[in-house]
Short mmCIF file of C-alpha atoms and ligand atoms in Angstrom, two decimals:
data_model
loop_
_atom_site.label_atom_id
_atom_site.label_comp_id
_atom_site.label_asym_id
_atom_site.label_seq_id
_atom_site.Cartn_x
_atom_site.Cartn_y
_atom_site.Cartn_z
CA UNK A 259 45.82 99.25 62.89
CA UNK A 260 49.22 101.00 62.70
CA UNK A 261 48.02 102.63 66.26
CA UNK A 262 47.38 99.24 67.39
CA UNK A 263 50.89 97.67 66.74
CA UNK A 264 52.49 100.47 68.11
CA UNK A 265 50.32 99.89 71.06
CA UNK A 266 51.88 96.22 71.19
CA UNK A 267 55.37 97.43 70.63
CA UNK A 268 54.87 100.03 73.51
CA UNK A 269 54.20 96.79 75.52
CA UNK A 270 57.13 95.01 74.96
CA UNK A 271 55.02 92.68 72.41
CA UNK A 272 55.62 92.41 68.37
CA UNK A 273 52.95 92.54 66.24
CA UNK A 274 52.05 92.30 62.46
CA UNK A 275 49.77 92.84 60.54
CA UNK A 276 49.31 90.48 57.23
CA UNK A 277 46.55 90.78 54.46
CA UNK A 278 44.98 87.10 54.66
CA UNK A 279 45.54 83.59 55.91
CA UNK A 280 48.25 82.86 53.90
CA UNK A 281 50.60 85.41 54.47
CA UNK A 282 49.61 84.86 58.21
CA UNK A 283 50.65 81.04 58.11
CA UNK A 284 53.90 81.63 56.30
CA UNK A 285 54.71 84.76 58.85
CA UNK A 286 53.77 82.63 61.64
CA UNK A 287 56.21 79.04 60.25
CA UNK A 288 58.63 81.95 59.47
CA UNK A 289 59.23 82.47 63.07
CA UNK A 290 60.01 79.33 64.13
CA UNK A 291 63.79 78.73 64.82
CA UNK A 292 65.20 75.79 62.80
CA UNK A 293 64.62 72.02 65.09
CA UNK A 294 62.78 74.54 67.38
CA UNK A 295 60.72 72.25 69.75
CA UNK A 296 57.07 73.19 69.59
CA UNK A 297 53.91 73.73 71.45
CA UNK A 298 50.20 74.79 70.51
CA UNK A 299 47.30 75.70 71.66
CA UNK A 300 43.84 74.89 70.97
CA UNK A 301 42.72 77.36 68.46
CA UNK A 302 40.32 77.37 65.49
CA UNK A 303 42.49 80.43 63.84
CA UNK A 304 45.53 77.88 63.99
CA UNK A 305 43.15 75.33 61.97
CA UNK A 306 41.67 77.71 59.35
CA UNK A 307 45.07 79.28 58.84
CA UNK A 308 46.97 75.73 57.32
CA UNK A 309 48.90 76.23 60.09
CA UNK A 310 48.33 73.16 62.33
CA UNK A 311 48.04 70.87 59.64
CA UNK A 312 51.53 72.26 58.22
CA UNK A 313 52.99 71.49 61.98
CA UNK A 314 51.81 68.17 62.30
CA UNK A 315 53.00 66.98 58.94
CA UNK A 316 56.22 65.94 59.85
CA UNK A 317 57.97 68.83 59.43
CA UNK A 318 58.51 70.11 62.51
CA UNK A 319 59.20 68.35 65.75
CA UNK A 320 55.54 69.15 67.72
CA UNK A 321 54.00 68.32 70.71
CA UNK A 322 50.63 67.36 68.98
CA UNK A 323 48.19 66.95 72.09
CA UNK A 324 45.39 66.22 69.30
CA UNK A 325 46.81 63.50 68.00
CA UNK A 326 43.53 60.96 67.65
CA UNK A 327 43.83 57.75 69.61
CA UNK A 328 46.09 58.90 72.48
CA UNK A 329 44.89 58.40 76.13
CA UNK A 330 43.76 61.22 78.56
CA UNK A 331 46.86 60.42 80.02
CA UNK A 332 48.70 60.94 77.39
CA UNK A 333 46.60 63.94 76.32
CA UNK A 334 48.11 65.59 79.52
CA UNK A 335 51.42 64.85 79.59
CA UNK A 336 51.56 66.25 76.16
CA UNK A 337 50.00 69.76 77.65
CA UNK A 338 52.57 69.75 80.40
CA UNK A 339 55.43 69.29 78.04
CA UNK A 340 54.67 72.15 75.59
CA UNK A 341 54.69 74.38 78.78
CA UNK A 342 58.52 73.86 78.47
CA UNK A 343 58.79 73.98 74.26
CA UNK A 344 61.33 76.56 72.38
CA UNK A 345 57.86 78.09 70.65
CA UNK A 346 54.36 78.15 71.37
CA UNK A 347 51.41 78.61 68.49
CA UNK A 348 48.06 79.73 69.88
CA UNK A 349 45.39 81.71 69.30
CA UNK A 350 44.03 84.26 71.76
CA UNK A 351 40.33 85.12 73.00
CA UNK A 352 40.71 88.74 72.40
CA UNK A 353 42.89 91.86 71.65
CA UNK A 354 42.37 95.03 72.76
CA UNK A 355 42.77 98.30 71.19
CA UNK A 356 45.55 99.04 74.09
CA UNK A 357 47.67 96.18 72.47
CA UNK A 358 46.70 93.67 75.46
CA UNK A 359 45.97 89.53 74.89
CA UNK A 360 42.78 88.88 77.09
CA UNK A 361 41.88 85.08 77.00
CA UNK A 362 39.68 82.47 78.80
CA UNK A 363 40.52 79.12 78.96
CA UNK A 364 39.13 75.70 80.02
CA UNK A 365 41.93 73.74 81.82
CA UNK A 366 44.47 76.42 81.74
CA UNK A 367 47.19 75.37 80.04
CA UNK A 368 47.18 77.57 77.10
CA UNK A 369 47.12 80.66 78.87
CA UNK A 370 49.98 79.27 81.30
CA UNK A 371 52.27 78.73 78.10
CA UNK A 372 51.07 81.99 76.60
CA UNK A 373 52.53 83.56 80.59
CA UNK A 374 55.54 81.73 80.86
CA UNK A 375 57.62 78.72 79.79
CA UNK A 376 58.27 78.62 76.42
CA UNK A 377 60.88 80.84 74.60
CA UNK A 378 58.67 82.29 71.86
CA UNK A 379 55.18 82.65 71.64
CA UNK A 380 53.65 83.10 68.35
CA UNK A 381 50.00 84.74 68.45
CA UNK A 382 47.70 84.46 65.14
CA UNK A 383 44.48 86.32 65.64
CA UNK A 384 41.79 87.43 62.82
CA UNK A 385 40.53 90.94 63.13
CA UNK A 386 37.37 89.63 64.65
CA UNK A 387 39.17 89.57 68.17
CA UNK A 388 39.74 93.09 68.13
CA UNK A 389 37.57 95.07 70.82
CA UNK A 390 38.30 98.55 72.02
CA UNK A 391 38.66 97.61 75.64
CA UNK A 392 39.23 94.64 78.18
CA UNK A 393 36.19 95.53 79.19
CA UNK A 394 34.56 95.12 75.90
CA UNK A 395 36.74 92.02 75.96
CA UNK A 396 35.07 90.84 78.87
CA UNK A 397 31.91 91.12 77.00
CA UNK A 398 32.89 89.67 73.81
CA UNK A 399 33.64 86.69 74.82
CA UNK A 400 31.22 85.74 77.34
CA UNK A 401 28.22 87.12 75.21
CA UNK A 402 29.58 85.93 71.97
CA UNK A 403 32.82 84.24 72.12
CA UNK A 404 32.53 81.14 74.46
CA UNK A 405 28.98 80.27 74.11
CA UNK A 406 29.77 79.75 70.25
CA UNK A 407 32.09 77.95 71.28
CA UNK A 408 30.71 75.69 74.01
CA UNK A 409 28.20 74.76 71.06
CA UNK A 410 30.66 73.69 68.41
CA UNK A 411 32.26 71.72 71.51
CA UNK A 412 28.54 70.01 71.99
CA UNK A 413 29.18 70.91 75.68
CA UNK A 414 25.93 70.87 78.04
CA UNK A 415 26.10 73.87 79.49
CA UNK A 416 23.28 77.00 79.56
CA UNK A 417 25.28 78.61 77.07
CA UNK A 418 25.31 75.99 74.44
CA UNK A 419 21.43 76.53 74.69
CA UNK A 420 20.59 80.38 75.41
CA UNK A 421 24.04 81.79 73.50
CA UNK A 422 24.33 84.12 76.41
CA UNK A 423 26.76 83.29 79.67
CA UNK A 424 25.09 82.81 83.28
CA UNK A 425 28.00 82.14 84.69
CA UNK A 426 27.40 78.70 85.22
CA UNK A 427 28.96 76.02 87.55
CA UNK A 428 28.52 73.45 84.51
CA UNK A 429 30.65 70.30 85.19
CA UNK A 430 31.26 71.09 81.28
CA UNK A 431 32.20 74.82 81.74
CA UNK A 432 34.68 75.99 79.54
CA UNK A 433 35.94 78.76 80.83
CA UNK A 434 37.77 78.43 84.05
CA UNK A 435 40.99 80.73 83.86
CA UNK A 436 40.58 84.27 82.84
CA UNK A 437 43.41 86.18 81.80
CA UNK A 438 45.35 89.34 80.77
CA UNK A 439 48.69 90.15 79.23
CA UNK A 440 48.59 93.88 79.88
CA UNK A 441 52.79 93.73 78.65
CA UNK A 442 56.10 91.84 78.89
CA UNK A 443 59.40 92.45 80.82
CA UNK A 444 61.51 94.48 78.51
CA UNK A 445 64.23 91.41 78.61
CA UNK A 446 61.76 89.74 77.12
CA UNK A 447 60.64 91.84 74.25
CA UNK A 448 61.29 88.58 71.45
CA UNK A 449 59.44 86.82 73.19
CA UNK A 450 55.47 87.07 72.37
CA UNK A 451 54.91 87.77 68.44
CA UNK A 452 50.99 89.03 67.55
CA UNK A 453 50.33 88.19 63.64
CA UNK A 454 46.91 89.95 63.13
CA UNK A 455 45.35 89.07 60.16
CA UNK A 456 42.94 91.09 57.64
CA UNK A 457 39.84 88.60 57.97
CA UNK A 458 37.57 87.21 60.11
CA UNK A 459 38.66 83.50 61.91
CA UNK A 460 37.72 81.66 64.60
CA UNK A 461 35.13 82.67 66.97
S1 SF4 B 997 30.55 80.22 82.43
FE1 SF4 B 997 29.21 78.56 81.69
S2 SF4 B 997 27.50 79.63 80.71
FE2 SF4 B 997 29.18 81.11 80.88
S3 SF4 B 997 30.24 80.98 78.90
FE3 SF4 B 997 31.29 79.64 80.37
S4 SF4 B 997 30.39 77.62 80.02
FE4 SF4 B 997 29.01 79.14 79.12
#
């Protein structure tokens, strides 16, 4: 693990490592600037951790996109305006054992925040989403990680059904935009923070 945060910090990327949920929620809120304006991702890790519900509790001034009741049209100007948000929360896909964030995502906009736009980007990943390679990345997550997922999202797609990806051209595919942040500029060494935690969460 130490290897694998000095991998991160060799990339221009901080990382931590923190025992269990807990510690990784109060790292994560720790992080935020005071009347920072924020952003987040879909993530499952962000739900298990506390650390949505702590962010849409009134708190902290958020760009909930979740929020029940709002329109699809309000659903997506929410997404465009975290792009633009002091801090980002997300989750990521995978991490590699050369300190690299390898996602997929459906529309794109969480991996376009995680790229660029906001000030601060605050990872929170359980061990589960380490893999030795992006090539075992690759792997993970379409032979594990986004059929799982397409299920708990009661998508119809071949996935949802077999557990295994075919690649599919699914009106209901999930995963659209593939990405990976091999490193960041060196001006811009604040700017993505990795919280690993000791346990197992999300898919
Ligand atoms: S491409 Fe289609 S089959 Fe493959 S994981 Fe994505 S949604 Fe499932």
């Amino acid at each position: 693990m130490e290897t694998l945060i000095r991998k991160f910090k060799a990339n221009n990327i901080n990382a931590y490592m923190v025992e269990n949920r807990q510690e990784a929620k109060a790292l994560a809120l720790s992080l935020i600037p005071h009347q920072a304006k924020i952003g987040m991702g879909n993530s499952l890790t962000l739900r298990e951790t506390g650390i949505y519900d702590s962010l849409v509790s009134g708190a902290y001034d958020v760009i909930d996109q979740f929020e029940a009741g709002i329109s699809p049209e309000e659903n997506l100007k929410r997404r465009k305006q975290s792009l633009l948000t002091d801090v980002y929360l997300t989750g990521t896909s995978a991490i590699t054992g050369n300190g690299e964030l390898v996602n997929i995502d459906g529309k794109g906009n969480r991996v376009a925040a995680m790229m660029f736009g906001p000030d601060k980007v605050i990872v929170v990943a359980g061990k589960n989403k380490i893999v030795e390679s992006e090539e075992a990345a690759w792997q993970r997550l379409r032979q594990k990680a986004a059929p799982a997922l397409a299920k708990r999202l009661g998508r119809s797609t071949p996935c949802a059904q077999t557990g295994v990806c075919s690649d599919c051209n699914s009106p209901q595919r999930i995963c659209r935009c593939y990405t990976v942040i091999r490193c960041q500029m060196p001006a811009d060494n604040d700017r993505i923070h990795v919280i690993i935690v000791a346990e197992d969460l999300g898919l």
